Short mmCIF file of C-alpha atoms and ligand atoms in Angstrom, two decimals:
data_model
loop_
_atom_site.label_atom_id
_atom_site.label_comp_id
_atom_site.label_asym_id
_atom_site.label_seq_id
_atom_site.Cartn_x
_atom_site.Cartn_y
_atom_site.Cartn_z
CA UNK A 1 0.00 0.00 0.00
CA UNK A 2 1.11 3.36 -0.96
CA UNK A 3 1.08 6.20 2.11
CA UNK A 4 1.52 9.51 -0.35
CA UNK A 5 3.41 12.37 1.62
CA UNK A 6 2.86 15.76 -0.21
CA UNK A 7 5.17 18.61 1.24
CA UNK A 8 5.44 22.60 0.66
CA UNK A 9 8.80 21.97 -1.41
CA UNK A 10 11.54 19.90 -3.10
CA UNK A 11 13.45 20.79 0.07
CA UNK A 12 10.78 20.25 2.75
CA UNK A 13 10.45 16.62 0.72
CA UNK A 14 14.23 16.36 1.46
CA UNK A 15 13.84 17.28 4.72
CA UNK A 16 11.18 14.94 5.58
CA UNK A 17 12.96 11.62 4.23
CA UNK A 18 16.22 12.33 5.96
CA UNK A 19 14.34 13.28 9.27
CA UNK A 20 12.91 9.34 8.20
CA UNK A 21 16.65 7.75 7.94
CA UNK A 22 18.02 9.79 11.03
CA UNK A 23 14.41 8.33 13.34
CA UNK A 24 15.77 4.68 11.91
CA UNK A 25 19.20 5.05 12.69
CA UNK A 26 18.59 6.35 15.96
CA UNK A 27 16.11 3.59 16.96
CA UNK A 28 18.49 0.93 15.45
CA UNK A 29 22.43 1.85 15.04
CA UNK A 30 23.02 -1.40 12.76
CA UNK A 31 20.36 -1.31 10.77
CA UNK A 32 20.55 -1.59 6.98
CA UNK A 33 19.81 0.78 4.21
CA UNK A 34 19.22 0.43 0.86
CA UNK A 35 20.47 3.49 -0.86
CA UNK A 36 19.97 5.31 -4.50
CA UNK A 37 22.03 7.48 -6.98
CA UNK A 38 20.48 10.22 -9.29
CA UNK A 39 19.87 14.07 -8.84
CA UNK A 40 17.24 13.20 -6.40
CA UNK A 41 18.61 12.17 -3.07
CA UNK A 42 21.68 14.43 -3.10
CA UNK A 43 19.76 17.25 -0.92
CA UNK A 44 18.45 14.52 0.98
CA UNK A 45 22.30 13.26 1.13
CA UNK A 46 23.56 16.54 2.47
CA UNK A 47 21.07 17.37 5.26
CA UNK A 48 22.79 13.56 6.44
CA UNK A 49 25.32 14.69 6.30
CA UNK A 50 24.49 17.89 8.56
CA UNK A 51 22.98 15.79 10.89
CA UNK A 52 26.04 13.66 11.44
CA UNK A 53 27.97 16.61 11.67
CA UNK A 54 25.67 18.54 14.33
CA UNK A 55 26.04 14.89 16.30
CA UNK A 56 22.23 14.12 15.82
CA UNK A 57 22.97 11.02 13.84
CA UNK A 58 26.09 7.83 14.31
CA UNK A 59 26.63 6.13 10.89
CA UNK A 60 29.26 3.77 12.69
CA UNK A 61 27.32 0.82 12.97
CA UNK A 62 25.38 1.41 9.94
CA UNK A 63 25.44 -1.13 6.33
CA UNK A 64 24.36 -0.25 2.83
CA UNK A 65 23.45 -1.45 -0.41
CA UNK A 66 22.73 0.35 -3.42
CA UNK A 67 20.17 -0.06 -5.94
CA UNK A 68 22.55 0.04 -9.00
CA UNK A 69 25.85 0.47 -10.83
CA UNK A 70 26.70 1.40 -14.36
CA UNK A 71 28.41 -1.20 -16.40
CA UNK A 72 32.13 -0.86 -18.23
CA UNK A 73 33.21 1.95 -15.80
CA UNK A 74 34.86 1.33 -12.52
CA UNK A 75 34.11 2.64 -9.34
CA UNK A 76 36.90 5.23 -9.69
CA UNK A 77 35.22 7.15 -12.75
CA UNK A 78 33.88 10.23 -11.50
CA UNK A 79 30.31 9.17 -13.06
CA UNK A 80 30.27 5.15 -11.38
CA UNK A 81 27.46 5.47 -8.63
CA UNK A 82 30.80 4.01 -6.31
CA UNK A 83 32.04 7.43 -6.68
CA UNK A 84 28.39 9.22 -6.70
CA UNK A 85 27.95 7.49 -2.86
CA UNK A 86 31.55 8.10 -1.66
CA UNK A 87 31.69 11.89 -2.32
CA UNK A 88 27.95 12.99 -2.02
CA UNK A 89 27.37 11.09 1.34
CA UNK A 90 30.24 8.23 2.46
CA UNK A 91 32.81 10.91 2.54
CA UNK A 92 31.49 13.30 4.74
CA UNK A 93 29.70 11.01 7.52
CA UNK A 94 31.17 8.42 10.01
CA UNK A 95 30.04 5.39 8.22
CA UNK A 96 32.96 2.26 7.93
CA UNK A 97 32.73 2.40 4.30
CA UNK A 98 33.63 -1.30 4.53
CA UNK A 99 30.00 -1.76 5.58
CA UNK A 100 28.68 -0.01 2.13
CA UNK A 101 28.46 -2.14 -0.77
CA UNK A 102 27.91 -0.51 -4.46
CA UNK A 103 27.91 -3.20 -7.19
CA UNK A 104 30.79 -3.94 -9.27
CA UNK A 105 30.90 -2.39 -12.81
CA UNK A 106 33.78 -3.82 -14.32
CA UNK A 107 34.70 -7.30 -14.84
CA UNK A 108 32.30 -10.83 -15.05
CA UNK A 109 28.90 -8.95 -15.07
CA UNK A 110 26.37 -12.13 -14.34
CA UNK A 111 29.26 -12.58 -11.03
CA UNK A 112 28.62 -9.09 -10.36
CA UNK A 113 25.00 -9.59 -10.26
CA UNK A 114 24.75 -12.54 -8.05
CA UNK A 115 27.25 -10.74 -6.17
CA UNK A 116 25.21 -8.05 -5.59
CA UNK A 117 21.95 -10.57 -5.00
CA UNK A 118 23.78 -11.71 -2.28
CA UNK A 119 24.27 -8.45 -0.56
CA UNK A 120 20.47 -7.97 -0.72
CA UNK A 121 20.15 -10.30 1.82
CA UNK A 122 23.10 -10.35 3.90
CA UNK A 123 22.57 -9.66 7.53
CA UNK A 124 18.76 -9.37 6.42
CA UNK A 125 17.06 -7.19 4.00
CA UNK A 126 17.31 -3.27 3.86
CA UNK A 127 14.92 -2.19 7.04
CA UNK A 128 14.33 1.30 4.88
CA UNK A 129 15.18 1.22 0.80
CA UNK A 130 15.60 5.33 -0.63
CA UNK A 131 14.24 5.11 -4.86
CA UNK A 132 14.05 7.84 -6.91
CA UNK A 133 11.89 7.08 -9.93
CA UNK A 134 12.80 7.65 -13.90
CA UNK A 135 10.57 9.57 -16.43
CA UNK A 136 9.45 6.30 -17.73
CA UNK A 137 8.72 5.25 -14.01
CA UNK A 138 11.96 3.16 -13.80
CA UNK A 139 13.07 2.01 -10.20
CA UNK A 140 16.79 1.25 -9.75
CA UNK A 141 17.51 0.25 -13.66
CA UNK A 142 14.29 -1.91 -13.90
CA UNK A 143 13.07 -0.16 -16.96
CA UNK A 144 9.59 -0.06 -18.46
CA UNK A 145 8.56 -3.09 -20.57
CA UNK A 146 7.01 -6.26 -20.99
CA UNK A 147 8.93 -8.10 -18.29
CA UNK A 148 10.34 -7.38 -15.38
CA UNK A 149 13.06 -9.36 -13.16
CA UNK A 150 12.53 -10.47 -9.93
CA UNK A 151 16.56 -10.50 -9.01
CA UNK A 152 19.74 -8.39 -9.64
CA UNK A 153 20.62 -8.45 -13.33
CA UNK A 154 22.11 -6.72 -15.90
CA UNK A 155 19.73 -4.48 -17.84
CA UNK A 156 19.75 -2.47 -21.21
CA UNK A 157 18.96 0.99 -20.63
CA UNK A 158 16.27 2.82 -22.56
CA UNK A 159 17.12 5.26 -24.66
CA UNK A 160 14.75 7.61 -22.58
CA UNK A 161 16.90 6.65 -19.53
CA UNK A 162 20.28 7.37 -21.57
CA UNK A 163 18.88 10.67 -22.33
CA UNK A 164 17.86 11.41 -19.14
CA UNK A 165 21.17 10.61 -17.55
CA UNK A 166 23.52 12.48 -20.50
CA UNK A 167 23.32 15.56 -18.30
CA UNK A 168 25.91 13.86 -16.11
CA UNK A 169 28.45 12.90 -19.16
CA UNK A 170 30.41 15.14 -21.13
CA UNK A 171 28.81 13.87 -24.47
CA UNK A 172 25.73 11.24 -24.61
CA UNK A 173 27.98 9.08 -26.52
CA UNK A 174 29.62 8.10 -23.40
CA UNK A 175 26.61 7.39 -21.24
CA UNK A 176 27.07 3.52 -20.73
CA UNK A 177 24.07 1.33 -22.20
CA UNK A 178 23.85 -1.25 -19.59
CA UNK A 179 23.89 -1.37 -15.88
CA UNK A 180 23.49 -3.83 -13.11
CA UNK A 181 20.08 -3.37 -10.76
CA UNK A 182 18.37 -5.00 -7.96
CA UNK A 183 15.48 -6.60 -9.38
CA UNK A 184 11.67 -5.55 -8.25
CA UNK A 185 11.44 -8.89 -5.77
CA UNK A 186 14.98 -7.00 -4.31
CA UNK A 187 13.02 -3.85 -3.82
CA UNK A 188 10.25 -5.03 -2.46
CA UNK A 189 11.73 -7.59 -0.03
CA UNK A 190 13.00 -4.00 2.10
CA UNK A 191 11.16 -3.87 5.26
CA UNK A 192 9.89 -0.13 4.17
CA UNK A 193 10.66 1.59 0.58
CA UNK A 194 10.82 5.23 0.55
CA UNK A 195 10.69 7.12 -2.98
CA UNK A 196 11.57 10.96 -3.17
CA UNK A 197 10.15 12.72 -6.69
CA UNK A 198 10.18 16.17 -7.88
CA UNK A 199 9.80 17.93 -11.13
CA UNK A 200 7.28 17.84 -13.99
CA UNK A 201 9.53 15.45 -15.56
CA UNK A 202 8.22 12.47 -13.40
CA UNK A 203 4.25 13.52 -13.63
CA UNK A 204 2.85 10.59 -15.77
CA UNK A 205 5.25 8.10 -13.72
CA UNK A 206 4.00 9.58 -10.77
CA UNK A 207 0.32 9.67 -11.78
CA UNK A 208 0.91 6.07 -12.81
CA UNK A 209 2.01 5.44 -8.92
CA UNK A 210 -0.60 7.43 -6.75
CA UNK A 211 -3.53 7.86 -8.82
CA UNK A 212 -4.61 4.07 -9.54
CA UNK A 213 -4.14 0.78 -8.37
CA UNK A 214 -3.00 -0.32 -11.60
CA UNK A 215 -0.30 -2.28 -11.53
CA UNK A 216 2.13 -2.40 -15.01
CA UNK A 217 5.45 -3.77 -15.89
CA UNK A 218 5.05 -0.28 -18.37
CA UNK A 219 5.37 2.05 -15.16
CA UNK A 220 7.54 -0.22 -12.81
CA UNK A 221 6.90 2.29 -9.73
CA UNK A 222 3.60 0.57 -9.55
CA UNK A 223 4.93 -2.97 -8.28
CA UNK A 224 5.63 -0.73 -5.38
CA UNK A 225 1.52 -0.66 -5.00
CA UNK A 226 2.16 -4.34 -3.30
CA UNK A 227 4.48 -3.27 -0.64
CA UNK A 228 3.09 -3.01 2.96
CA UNK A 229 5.00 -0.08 4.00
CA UNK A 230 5.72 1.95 0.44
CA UNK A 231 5.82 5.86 1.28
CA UNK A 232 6.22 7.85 -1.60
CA UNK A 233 6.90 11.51 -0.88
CA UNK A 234 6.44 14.50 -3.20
CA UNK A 235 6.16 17.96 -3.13
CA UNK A 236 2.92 20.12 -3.92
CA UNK A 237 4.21 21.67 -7.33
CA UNK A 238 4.40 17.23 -8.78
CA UNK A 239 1.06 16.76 -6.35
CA UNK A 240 -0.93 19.91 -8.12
CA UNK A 241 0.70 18.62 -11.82
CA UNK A 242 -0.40 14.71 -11.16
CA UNK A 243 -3.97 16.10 -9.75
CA UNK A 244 -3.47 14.16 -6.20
CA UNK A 245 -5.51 15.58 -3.89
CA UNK A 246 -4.77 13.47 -0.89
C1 F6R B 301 19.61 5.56 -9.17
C2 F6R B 301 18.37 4.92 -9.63
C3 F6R B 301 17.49 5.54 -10.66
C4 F6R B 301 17.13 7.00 -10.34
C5 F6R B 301 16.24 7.57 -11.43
C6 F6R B 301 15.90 9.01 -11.20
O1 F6R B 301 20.27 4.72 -8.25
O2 F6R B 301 18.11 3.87 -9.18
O3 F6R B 301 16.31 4.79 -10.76
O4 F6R B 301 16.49 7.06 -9.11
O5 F6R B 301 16.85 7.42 -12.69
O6 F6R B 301 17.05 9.79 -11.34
P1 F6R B 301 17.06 11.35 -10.97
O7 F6R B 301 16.95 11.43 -9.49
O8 F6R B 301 18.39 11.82 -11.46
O9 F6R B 301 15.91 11.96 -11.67
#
């Protein structure tokens, strides 16, 4: 079931989910998080960080996984998600960053995937997984189609996605074309899933999510209808744009 959170601002939404992490970590020091990449989170990210650095918040004890990792590029390319998490959040808090797993992008890909499979589950699932969602209502990498996969895998990325993320890369010709994701069972298995979205960009994903109970391997958000404990939190300019009224 979907709880919809509409705040005041992209900030305030910010705000809100990190207030959500900090609550978690507090009330369990070792828990687990499942983490995401993207413009998105990286306000979110910061105010973390602000927290760990006013002493309201102890990373130490805390683990991570994240959702997904380009392929081809290693973790040391300034545009690998391993180098996303390290300087927008791993950095800059007291987390042992030999807790924090990001997925391999170089090397045997299908290893790399049941690698990262395993981490899903080790120690327990994610108690709290962060998503952002694509313009096409992809989750992690899962992109819209006529199938969807239950487990980490290697996915092509649509050329939607590719254009979407070519604002990170110096030319869209160097955007990789295939990453490694959790799969939607991965997602879902998180105790609670927690998906920040802003902009008009995401309105027909977003309508797709909180206006229905359709569920469509087209809009992959919408698996996220079957969760117990899915909170999906936007702000009022995406809430007026999708016609959500509450
Ligand atoms: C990133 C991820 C992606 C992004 C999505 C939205 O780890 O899993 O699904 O959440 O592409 O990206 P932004 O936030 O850049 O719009």
């Amino acid at each position: 079931m979907i709880q919809v959170v509409v705040t005041e601002s992209y900030d305030a939404s910010c705000a809100y989910v990190a207030d959500m992490i900090c609550k978690l970590v507090n009330e369990k020091p070792a828990c687990k998080l499942g983490l995401a990449t993207g413009g998105t989170p990286v306000p979110m990210y910061k105010k973390l960080i602000e927290a760990n650095k006013a002493g309201k918040v102890d990373f130490s004890a805390v683990h991570t996984v994240n959702l997904d990792e380009y392929c081809g590029i290693p973790g040391t390319h300034d545009q690998s998600y391993r180098y996303f998490m390290d300087t927008n959040l791993f950095d800059h808090i007291n987390i042992d960053k030999a807790n924090t797993y990001v997925a391999q992008g170089m090397g045997d890909a299908e290893a790399n995937a049941a690698e990262l499979e395993a981490k899903v589950y080790e120690g327990g699932v994610a108690d709290l997984q962060l998503l952002g969602i694509g313009n096409n209502g992809h989750i992690a990498f899962n992109e819209a189609s006529d199938t969807l996969h239950a487990t980490a895998h290697i996915e092509k990325l649509t050329e939607s996605t590719i254009n979407a993320n070519a604002r990170f890369f110096e030319r869209k010709e160097d955007v990789p074309t295939t990453a490694i994701t959790m799969g939607m069972g991965d997602i879902l298995a998180a105790k609670c899933v927690v998906l920040i979205a802003t902009g008009l960009a995401k309105t027909d994903a977003i309508r797709g999510l909180v206006m229905s109970d359709e569920i469509t391997t087209h809009n992959p958000s919408t698996m996220l209808k079957m969760h117990p404990n899915a909170v999906v939190v936007i702000d009022k300019e995406l809430a007026d744009a999708v016609g959500y009224k509450g």
